[in-house]
PDB file of C-alpha atoms in Angstrom:
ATOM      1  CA  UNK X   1      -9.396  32.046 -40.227  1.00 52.00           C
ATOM      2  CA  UNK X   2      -5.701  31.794 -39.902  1.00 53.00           C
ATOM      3  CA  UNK X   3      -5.920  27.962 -40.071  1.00 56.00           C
ATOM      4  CA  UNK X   4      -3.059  25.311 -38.535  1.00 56.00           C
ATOM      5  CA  UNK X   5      -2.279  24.364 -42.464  1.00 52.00           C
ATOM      6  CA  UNK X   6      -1.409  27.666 -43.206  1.00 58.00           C
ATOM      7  CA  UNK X   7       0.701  28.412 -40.547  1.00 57.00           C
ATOM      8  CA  UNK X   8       2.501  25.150 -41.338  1.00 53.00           C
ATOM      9  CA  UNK X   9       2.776  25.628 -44.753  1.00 52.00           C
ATOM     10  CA  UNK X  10       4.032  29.352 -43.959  1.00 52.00           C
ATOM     11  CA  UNK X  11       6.463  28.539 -41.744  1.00 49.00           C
ATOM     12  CA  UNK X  12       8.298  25.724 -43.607  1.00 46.00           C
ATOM     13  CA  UNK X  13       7.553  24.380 -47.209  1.00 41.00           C
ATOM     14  CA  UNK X  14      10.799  22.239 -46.569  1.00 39.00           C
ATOM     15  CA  UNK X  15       8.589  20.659 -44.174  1.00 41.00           C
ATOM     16  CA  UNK X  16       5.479  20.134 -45.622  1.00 41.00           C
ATOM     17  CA  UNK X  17       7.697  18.259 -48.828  1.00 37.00           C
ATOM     18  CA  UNK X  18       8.972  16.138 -46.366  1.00 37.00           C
ATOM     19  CA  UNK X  19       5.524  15.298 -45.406  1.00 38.00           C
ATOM     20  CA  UNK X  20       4.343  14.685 -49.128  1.00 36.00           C
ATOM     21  CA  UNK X  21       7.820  12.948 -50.033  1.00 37.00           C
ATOM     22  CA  UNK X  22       6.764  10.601 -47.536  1.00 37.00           C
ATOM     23  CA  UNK X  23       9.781  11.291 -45.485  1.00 37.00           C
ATOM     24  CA  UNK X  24       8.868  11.765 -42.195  1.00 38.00           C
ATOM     25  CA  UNK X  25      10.838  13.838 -39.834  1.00 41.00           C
ATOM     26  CA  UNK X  26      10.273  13.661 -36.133  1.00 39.00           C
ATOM     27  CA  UNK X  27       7.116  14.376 -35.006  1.00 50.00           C
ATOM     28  CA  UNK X  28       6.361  15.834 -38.341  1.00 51.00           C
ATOM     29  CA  UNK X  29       2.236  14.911 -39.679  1.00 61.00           C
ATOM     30  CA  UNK X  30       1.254  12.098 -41.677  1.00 72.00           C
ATOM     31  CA  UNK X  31      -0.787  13.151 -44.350  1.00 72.00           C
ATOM     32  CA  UNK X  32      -3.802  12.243 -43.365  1.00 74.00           C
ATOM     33  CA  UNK X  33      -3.518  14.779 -40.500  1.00 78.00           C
ATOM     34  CA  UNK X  34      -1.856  17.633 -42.729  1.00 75.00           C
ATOM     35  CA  UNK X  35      -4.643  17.954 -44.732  1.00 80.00           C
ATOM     36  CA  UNK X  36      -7.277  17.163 -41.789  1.00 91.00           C
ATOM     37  CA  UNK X  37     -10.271  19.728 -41.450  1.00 94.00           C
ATOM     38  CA  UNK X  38     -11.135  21.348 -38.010  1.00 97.00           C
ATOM     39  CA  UNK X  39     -13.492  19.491 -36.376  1.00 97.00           C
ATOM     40  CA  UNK X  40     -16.300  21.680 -36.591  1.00 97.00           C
ATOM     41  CA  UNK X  41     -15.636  21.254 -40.728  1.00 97.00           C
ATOM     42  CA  UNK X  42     -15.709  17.349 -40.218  1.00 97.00           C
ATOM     43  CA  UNK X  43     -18.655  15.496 -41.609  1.00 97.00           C
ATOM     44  CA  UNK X  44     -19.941  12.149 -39.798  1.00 97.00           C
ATOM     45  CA  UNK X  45     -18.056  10.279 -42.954  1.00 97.00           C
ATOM     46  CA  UNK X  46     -14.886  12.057 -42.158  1.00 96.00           C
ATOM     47  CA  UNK X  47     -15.280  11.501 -38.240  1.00 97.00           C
ATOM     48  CA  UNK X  48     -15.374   7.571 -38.861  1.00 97.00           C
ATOM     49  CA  UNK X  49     -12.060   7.438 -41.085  1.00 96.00           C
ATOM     50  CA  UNK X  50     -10.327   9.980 -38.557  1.00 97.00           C
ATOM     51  CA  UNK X  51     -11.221   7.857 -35.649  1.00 98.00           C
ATOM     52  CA  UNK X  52     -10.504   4.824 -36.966  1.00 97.00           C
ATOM     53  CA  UNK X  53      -6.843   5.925 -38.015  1.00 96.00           C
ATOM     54  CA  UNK X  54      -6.497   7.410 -34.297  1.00 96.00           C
ATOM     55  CA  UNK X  55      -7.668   3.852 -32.866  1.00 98.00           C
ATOM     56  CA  UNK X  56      -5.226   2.393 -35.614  1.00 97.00           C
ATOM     57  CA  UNK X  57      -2.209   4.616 -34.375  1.00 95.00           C
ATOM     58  CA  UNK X  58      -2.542   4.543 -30.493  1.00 96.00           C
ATOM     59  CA  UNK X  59      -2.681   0.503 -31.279  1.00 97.00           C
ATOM     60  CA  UNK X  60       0.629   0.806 -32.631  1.00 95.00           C
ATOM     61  CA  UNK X  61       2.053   3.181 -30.309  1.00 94.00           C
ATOM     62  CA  UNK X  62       1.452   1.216 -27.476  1.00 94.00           C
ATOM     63  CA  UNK X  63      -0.168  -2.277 -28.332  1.00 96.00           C
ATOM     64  CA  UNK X  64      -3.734  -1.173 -26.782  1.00 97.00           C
ATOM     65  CA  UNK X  65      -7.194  -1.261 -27.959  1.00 98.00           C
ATOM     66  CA  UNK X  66      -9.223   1.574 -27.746  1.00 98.00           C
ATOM     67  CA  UNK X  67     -12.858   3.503 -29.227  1.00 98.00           C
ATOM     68  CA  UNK X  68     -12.842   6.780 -29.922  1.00 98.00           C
ATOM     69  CA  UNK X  69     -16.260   8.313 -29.861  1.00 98.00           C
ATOM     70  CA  UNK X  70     -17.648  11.772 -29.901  1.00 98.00           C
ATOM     71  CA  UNK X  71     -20.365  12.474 -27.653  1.00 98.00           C
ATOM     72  CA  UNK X  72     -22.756  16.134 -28.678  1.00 98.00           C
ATOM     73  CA  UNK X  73     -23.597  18.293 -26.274  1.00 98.00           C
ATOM     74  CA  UNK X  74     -27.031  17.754 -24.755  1.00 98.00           C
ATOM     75  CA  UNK X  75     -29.322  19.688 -25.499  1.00 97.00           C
ATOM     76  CA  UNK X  76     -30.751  22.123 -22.816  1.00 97.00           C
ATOM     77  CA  UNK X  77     -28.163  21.697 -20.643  1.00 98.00           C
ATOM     78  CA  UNK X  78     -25.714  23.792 -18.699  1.00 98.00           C
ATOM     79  CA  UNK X  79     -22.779  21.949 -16.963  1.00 98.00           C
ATOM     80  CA  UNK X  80     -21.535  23.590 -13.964  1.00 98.00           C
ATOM     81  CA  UNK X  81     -19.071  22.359 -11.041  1.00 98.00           C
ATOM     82  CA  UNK X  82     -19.237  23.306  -7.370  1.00 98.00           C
ATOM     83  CA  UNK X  83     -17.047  22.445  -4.582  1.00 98.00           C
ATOM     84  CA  UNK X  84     -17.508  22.718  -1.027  1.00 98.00           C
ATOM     85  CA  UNK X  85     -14.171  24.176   0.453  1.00 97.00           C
ATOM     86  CA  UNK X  86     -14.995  22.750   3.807  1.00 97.00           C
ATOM     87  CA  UNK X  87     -15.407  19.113   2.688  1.00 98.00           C
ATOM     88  CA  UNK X  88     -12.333  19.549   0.819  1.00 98.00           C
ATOM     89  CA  UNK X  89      -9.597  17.656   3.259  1.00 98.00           C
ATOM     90  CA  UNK X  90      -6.726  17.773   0.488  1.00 98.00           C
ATOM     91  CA  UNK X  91      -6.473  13.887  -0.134  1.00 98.00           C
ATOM     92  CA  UNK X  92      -5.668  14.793  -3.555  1.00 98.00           C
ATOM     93  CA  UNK X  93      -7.947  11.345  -5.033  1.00 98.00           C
ATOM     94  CA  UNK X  94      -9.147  13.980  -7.803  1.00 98.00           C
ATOM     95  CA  UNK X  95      -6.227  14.379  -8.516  1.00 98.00           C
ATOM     96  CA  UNK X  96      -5.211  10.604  -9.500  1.00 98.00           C
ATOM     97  CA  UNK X  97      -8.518   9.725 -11.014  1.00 98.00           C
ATOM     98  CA  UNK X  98      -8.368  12.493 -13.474  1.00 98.00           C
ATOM     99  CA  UNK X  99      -4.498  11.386 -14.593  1.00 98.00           C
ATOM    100  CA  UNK X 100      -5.900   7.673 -15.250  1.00 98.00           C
ATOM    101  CA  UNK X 101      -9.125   9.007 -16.558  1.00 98.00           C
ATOM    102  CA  UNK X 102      -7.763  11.704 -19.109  1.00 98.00           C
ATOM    103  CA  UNK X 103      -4.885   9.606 -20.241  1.00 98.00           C
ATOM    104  CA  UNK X 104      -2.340  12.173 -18.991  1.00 98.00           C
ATOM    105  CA  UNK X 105       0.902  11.885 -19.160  1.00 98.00           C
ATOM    106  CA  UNK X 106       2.988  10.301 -16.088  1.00 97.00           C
ATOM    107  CA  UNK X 107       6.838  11.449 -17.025  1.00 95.00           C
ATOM    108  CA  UNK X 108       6.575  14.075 -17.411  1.00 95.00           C
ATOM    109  CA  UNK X 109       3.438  14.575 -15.415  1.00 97.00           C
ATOM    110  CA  UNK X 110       0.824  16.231 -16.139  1.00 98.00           C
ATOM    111  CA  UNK X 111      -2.249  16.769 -13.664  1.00 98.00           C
ATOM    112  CA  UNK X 112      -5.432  18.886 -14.552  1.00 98.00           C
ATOM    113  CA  UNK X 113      -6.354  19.750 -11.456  1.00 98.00           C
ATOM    114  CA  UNK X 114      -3.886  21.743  -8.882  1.00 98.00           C
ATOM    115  CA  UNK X 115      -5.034  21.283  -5.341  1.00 98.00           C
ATOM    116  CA  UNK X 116      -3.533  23.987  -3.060  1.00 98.00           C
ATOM    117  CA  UNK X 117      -3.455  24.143   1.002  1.00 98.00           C
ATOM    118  CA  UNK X 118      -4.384  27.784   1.884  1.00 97.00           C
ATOM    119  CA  UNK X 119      -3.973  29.035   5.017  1.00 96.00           C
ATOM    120  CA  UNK X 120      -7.128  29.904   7.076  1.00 94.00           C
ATOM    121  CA  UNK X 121      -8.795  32.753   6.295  1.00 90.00           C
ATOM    122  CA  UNK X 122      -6.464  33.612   3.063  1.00 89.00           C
ATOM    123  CA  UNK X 123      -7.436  33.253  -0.874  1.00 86.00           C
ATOM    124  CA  UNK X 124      -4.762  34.886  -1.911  1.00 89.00           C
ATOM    125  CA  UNK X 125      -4.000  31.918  -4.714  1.00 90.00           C
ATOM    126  CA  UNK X 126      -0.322  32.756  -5.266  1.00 91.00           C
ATOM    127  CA  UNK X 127       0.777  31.922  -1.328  1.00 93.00           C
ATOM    128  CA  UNK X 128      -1.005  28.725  -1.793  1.00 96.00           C
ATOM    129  CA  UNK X 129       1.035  25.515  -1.610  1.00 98.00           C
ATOM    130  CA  UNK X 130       0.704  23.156  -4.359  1.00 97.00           C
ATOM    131  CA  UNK X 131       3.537  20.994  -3.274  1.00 97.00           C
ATOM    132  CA  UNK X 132       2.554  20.346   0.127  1.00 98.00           C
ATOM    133  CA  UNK X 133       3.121  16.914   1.670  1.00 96.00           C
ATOM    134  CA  UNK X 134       2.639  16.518   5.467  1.00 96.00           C
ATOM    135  CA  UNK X 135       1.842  12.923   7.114  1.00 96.00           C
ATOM    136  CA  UNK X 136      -1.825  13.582   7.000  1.00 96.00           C
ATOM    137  CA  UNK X 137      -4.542  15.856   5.782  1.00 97.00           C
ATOM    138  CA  UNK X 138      -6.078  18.292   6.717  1.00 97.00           C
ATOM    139  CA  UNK X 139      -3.153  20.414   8.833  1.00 97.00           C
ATOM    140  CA  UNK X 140      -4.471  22.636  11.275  1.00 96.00           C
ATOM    141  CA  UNK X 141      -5.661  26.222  10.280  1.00 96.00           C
ATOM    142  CA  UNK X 142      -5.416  25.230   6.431  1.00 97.00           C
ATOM    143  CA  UNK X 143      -7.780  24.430   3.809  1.00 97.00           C
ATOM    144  CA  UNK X 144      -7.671  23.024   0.343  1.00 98.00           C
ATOM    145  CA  UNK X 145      -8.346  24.569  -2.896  1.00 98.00           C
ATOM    146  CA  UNK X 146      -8.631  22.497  -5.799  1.00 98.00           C
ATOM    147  CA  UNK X 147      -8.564  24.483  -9.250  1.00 98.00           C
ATOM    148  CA  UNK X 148      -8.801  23.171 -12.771  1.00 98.00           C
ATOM    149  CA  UNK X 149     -10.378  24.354 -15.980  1.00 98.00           C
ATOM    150  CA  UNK X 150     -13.221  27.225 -15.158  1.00 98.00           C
ATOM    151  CA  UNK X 151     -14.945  26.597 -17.845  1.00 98.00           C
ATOM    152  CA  UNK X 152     -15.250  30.138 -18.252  1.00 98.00           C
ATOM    153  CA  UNK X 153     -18.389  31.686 -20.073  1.00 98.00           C
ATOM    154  CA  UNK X 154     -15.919  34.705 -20.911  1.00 98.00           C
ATOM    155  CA  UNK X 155     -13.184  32.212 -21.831  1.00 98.00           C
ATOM    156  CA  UNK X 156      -9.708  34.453 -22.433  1.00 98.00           C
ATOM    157  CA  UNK X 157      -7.800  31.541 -23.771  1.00 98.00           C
ATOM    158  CA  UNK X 158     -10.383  30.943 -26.698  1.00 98.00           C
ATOM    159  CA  UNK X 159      -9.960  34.890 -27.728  1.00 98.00           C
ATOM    160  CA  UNK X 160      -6.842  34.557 -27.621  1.00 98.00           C
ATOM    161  CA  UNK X 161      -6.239  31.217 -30.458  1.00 98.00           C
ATOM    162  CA  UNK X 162      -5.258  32.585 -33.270  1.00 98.00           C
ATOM    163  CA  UNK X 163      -6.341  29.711 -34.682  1.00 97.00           C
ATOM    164  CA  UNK X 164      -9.797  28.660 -33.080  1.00 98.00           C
ATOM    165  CA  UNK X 165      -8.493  25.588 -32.429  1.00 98.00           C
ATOM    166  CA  UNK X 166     -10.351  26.428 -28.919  1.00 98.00           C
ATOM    167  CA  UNK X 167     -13.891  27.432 -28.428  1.00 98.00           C
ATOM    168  CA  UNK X 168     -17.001  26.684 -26.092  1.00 98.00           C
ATOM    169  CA  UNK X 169     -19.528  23.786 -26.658  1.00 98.00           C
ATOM    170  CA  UNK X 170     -23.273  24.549 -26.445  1.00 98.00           C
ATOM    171  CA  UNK X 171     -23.409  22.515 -22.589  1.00 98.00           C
ATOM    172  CA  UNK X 172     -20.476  25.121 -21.355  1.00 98.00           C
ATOM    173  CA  UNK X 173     -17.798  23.209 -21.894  1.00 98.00           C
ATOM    174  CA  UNK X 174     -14.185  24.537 -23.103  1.00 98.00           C
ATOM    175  CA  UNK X 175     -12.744  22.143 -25.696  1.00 98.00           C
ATOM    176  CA  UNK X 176      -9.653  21.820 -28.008  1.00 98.00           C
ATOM    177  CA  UNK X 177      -9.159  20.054 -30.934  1.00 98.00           C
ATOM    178  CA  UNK X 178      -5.461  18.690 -30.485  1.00 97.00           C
ATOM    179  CA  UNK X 179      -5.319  17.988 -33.787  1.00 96.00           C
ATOM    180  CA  UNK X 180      -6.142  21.943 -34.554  1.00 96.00           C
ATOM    181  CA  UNK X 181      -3.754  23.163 -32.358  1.00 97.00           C
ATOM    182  CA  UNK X 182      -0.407  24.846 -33.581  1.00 96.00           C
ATOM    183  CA  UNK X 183       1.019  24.673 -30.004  1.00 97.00           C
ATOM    184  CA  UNK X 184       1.812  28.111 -29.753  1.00 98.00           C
ATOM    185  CA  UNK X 185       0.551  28.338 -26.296  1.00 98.00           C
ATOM    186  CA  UNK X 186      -1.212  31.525 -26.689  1.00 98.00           C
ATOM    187  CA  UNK X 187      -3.890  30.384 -24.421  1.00 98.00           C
ATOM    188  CA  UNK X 188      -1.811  29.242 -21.893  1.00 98.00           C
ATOM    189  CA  UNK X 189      -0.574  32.894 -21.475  1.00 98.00           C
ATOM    190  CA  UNK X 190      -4.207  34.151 -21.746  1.00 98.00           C
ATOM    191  CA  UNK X 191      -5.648  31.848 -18.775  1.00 98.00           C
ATOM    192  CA  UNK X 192      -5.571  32.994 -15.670  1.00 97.00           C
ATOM    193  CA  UNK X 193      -6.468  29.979 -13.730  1.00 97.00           C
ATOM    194  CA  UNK X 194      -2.894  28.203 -15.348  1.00 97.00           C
ATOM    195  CA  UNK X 195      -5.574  25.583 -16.267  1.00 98.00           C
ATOM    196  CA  UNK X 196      -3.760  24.469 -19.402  1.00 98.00           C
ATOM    197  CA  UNK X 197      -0.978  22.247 -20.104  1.00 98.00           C
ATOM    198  CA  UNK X 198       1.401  21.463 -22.433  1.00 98.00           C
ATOM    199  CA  UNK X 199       2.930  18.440 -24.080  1.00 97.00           C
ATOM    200  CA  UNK X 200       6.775  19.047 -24.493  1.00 96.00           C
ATOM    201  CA  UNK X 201       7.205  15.474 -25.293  1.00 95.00           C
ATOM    202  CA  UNK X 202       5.463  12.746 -26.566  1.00 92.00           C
ATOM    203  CA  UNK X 203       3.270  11.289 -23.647  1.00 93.00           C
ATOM    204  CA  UNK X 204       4.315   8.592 -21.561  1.00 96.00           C
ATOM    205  CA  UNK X 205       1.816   6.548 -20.481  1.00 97.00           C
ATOM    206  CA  UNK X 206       2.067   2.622 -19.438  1.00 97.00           C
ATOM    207  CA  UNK X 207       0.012   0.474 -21.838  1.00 97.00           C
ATOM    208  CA  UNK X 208      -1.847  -1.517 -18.662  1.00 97.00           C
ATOM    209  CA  UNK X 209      -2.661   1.968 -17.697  1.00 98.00           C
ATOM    210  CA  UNK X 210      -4.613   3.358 -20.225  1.00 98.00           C
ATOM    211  CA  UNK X 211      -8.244   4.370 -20.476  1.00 98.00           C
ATOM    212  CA  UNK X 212      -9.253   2.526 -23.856  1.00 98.00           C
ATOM    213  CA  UNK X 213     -12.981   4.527 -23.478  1.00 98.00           C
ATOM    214  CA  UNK X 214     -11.662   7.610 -25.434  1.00 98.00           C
ATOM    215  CA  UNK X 215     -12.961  10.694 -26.910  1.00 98.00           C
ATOM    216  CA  UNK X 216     -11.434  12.808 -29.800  1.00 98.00           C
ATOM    217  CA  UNK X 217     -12.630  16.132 -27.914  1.00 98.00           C
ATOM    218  CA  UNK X 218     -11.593  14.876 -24.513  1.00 98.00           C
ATOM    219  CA  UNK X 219      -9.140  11.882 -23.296  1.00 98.00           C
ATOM    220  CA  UNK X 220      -7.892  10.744 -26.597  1.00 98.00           C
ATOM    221  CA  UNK X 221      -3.669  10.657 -25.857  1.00 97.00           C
ATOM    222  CA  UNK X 222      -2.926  13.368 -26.745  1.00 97.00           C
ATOM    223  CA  UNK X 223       0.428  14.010 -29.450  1.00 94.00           C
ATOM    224  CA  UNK X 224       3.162  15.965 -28.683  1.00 96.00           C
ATOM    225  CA  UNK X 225       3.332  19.739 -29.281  1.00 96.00           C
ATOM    226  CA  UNK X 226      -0.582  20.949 -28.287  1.00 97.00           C
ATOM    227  CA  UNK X 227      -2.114  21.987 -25.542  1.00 98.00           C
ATOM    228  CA  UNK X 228      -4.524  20.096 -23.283  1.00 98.00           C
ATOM    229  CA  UNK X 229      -7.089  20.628 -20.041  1.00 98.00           C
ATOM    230  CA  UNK X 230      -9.713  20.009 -18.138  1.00 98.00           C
ATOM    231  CA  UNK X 231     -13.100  18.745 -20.299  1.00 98.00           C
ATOM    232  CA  UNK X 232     -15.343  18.131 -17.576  1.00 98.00           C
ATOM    233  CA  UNK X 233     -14.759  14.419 -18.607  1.00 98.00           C
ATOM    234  CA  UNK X 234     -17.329  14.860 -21.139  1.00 98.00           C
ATOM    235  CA  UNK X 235     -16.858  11.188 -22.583  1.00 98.00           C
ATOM    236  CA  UNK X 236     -18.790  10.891 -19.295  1.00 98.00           C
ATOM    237  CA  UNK X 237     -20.882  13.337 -18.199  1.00 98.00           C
ATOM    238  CA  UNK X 238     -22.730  13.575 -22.096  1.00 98.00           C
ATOM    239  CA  UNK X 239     -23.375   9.795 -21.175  1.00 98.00           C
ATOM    240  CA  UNK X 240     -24.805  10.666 -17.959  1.00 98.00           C
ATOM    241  CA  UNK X 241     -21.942   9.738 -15.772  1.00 98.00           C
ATOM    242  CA  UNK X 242     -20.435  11.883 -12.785  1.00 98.00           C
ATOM    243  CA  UNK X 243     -16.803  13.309 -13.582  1.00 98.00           C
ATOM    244  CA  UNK X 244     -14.529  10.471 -12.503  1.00 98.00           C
ATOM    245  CA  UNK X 245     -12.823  13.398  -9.994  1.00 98.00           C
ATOM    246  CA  UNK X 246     -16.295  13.141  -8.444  1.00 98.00           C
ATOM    247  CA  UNK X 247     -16.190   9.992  -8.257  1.00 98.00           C
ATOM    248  CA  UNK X 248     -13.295  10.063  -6.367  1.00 98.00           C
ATOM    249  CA  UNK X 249     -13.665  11.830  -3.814  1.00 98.00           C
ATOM    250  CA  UNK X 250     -14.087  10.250  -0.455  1.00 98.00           C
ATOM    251  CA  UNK X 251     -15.553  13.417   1.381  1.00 98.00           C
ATOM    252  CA  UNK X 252     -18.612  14.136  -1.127  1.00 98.00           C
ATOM    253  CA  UNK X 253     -16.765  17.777  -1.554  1.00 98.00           C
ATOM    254  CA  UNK X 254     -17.441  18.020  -5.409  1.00 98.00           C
ATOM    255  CA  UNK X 255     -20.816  18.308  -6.943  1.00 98.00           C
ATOM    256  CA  UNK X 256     -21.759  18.614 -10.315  1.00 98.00           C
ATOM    257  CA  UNK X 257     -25.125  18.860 -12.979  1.00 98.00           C
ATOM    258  CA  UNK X 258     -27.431  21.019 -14.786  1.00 98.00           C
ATOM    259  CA  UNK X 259     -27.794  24.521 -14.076  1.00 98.00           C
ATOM    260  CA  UNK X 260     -30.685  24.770 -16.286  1.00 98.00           C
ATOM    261  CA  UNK X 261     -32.577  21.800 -14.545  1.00 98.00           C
ATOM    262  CA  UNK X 262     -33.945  24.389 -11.268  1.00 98.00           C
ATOM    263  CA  UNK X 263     -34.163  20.873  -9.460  1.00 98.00           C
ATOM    264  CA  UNK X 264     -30.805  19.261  -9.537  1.00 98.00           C
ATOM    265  CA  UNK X 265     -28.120  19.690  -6.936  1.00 98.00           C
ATOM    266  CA  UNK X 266     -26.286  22.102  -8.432  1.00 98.00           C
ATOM    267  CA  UNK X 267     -28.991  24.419  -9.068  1.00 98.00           C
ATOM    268  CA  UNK X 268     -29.841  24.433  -5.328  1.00 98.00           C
ATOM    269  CA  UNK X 269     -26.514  25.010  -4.269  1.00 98.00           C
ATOM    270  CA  UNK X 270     -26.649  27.956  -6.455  1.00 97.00           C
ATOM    271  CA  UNK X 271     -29.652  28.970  -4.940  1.00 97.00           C
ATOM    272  CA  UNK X 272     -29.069  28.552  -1.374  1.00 97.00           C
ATOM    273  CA  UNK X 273     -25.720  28.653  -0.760  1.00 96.00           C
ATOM    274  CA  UNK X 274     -23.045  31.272  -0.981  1.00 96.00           C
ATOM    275  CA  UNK X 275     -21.034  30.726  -3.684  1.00 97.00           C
ATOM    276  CA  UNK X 276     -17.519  32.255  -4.983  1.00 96.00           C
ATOM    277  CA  UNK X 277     -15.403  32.111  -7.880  1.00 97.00           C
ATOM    278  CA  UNK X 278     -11.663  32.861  -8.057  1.00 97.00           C
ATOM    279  CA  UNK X 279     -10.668  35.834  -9.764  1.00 96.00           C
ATOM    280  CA  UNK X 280     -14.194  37.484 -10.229  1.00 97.00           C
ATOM    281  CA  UNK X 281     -12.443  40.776 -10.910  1.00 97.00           C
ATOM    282  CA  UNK X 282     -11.556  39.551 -14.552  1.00 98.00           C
ATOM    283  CA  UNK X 283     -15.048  38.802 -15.992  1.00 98.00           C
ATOM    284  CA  UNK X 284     -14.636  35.330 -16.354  1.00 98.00           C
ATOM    285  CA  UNK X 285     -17.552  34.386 -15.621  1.00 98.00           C
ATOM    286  CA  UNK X 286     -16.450  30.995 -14.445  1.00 98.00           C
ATOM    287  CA  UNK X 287     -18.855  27.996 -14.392  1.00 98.00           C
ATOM    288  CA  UNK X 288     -17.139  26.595 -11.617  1.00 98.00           C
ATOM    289  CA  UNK X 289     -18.006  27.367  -8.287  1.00 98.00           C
ATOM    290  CA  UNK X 290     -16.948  27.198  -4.075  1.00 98.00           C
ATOM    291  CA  UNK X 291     -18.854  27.261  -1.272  1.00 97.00           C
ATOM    292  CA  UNK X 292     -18.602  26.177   2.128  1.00 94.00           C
ATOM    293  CA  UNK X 293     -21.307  23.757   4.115  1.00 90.00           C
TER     294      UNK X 293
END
C-alpha cells in the first residue's frame, strides 16, 4: 500500500528532517503523527495515546475540552437515509445542525450537505440552485433537493485513494481517516455527488461553538490539508441517536435506520414507497434514498 509516510518521505526528506530536528515548519507533523499507523493498524493501546494527544492539541488550539471516542460499527446493521422530496420545504435547518454538529469550518465555510431548489418537474442536478435566497420557502413550482455523502456501496472515491486512507465500514458507512489522508483530492475528483470537501486552511471555528462530543472517524476538527464529508454522524447513530440533520428538521422530511431490521421505518419505505437515487446510471449504488409522500 502506497502509505501517507511514504509519500511524505518521497516527496521531501528536507521535510521530514525538519520534523525529526524538531523544527517545525508550518503545518508540517509532529512526530507523533509522522510515524502514526492507519487506523485500521491501530491497536486499542495505540487508540488511547492518539486520542489523548488529539484531546491534548484541540485544548491548546482553542482552550476547549473535548472526548474523542471511537464508536464500531454495529453489528447486523445496514444504515441507510431516505428523504421525502415533498416534505422537503428548503429551510435549510440540516444544513446548520450538521456545521455545529461536525465541527465544520465557518470561514471559510464548509457545509456537508448542499440543498438545491429544482424546478418542478426537473432533476437535472446541474440547473439546480444552491444559492437561492427568496423571503420564504417553498417558491412556487420548485422543490428542494438536499444531497450529501451517498454512502455509496460502489464508492468511486475509495477506488480512487491511492492511499486507502478511505474505505467503507461494515454498517455502510464511508469514512476517512484525516490523519491518513495525503490531501491529494483524488476522491474529490472521483465523486460524483461533489460530496467531499476540502480544508485549504486551518479550520476556523469559535471556541463557544464547538461540539466537545467528538469522534476520530467522524467530527474530530479536522487539520488542514485533508479531505472531509458526510459520516452519517456516526458518533451518534452507533449510540443509537438520530443524525442531528434529522433532528433538525422541522417538516419530518428525513428518515433514517436499519435496512436489515424488515421492521424499521426505513425498511418500509423501501418497501412501499417509490424510491430514487441520483445518478443511478453510474452504479453507485447509493444508500441514500428520495421519495415523495
Amino acid at each position: 500500500m502506497f502509505s501517507r509516510r511514504s509519500f511524505i518521505q518521497g516527496a521531501g526528506a528536507a521535510a521530514g528532517a525538519a520534523v525529526l530536528a524538531g523544527s517545525k515548519p508550518a503545518e508540517a507533523f509532529t512526530f507523533a503523527e509522522f510515524f502514526q499507523k492507519h487506523y485500521k493498524e491501530l491497536t486499542p493501546k495505540d487508540k488511547e495515546a492518539i486520542f489523548k494527544r488529539i484531546e491534548h492539541e484541540t485544548k491548546a488550539a482553542y482552550g476547549v475540552d473535548v472526548t474523542i471516542t471511537d464508536p464500531p460499527p454495529i453489528p447486523e446493521v445496514e444504515f441507510a437515509y431516505f428523504l421525502s422530496l415533498t416534505r422537503c420545504n428548503g429551510n435549510r435547518k440540516c444544513v446548520e445542525a450538521c456545521v455545529k454538529e461536525n465541527n465544520q469550518s465557518r470561514d471559510p465555510a464548509i457545509q456537508y450537505i448542499t440543498v438545491l431548489e429544482m424546478e418542478a418537474g426537473s432533476f437535472d442536478l446541474v440547473e439546480g440552485d444552491r444559492y437561492y435566497n427568496p423571503p420564504e420557502v417553498p417558491r412556487k413550482d420548485k422543490f428542494y433537493l438536499p444531497v450529501q455523502c451517498q454512502h455509496c456501496r460502489n464508492p468511486p472515491c475509495v477506488r480512487a485513494c491511492p492511499v486507502e486512507a478511505t474505505w467503507k465500514e461494515a454498517d455502510g458507512i464511508v469514512v476517512v481517516d484525516y490523519n491518513w489522508c495525503i490531501g491529494c483530492r483524488y476522491c474529490m475528483a472521483a465523486c460524483p455527488y461533489e460530496a467531499r470537501h476540502f480544508n485549504f486552511t486551518k479550520p476556523s471555528i469559535p471556541a463557544d461553538q464547538i461540539n466537545p462530543n467528538q469522534s476520530y472517524l467522524s467530527n474530530r476538527i479536522r487539520m488542514k490539508g485533508v479531505v472531509e464529508k458526510c459520516t452519517f454522524c456516526l458518533h451518534r447513530t452507533r449510540n443509537g441517536k438520530y443524525p442531528a440533520c434529522l433532528e433538525a428538521c422541522p417538516t419530518g422530511a428525513r428518515k433514517f435506520g436499519n435496512l436489515r431490521d424488515p421492521n424499521s421505518e426505513v425498511s418500509q419505505i423501501l418497501k412501499h414507497k417509490r424510491v430514487y437515487v441520483l445518478k443511478e446510471e453510474l452504479n453507485t449504488r447509493p444508500q441514500f434514498y428520495y421519495f415523495f409522500d
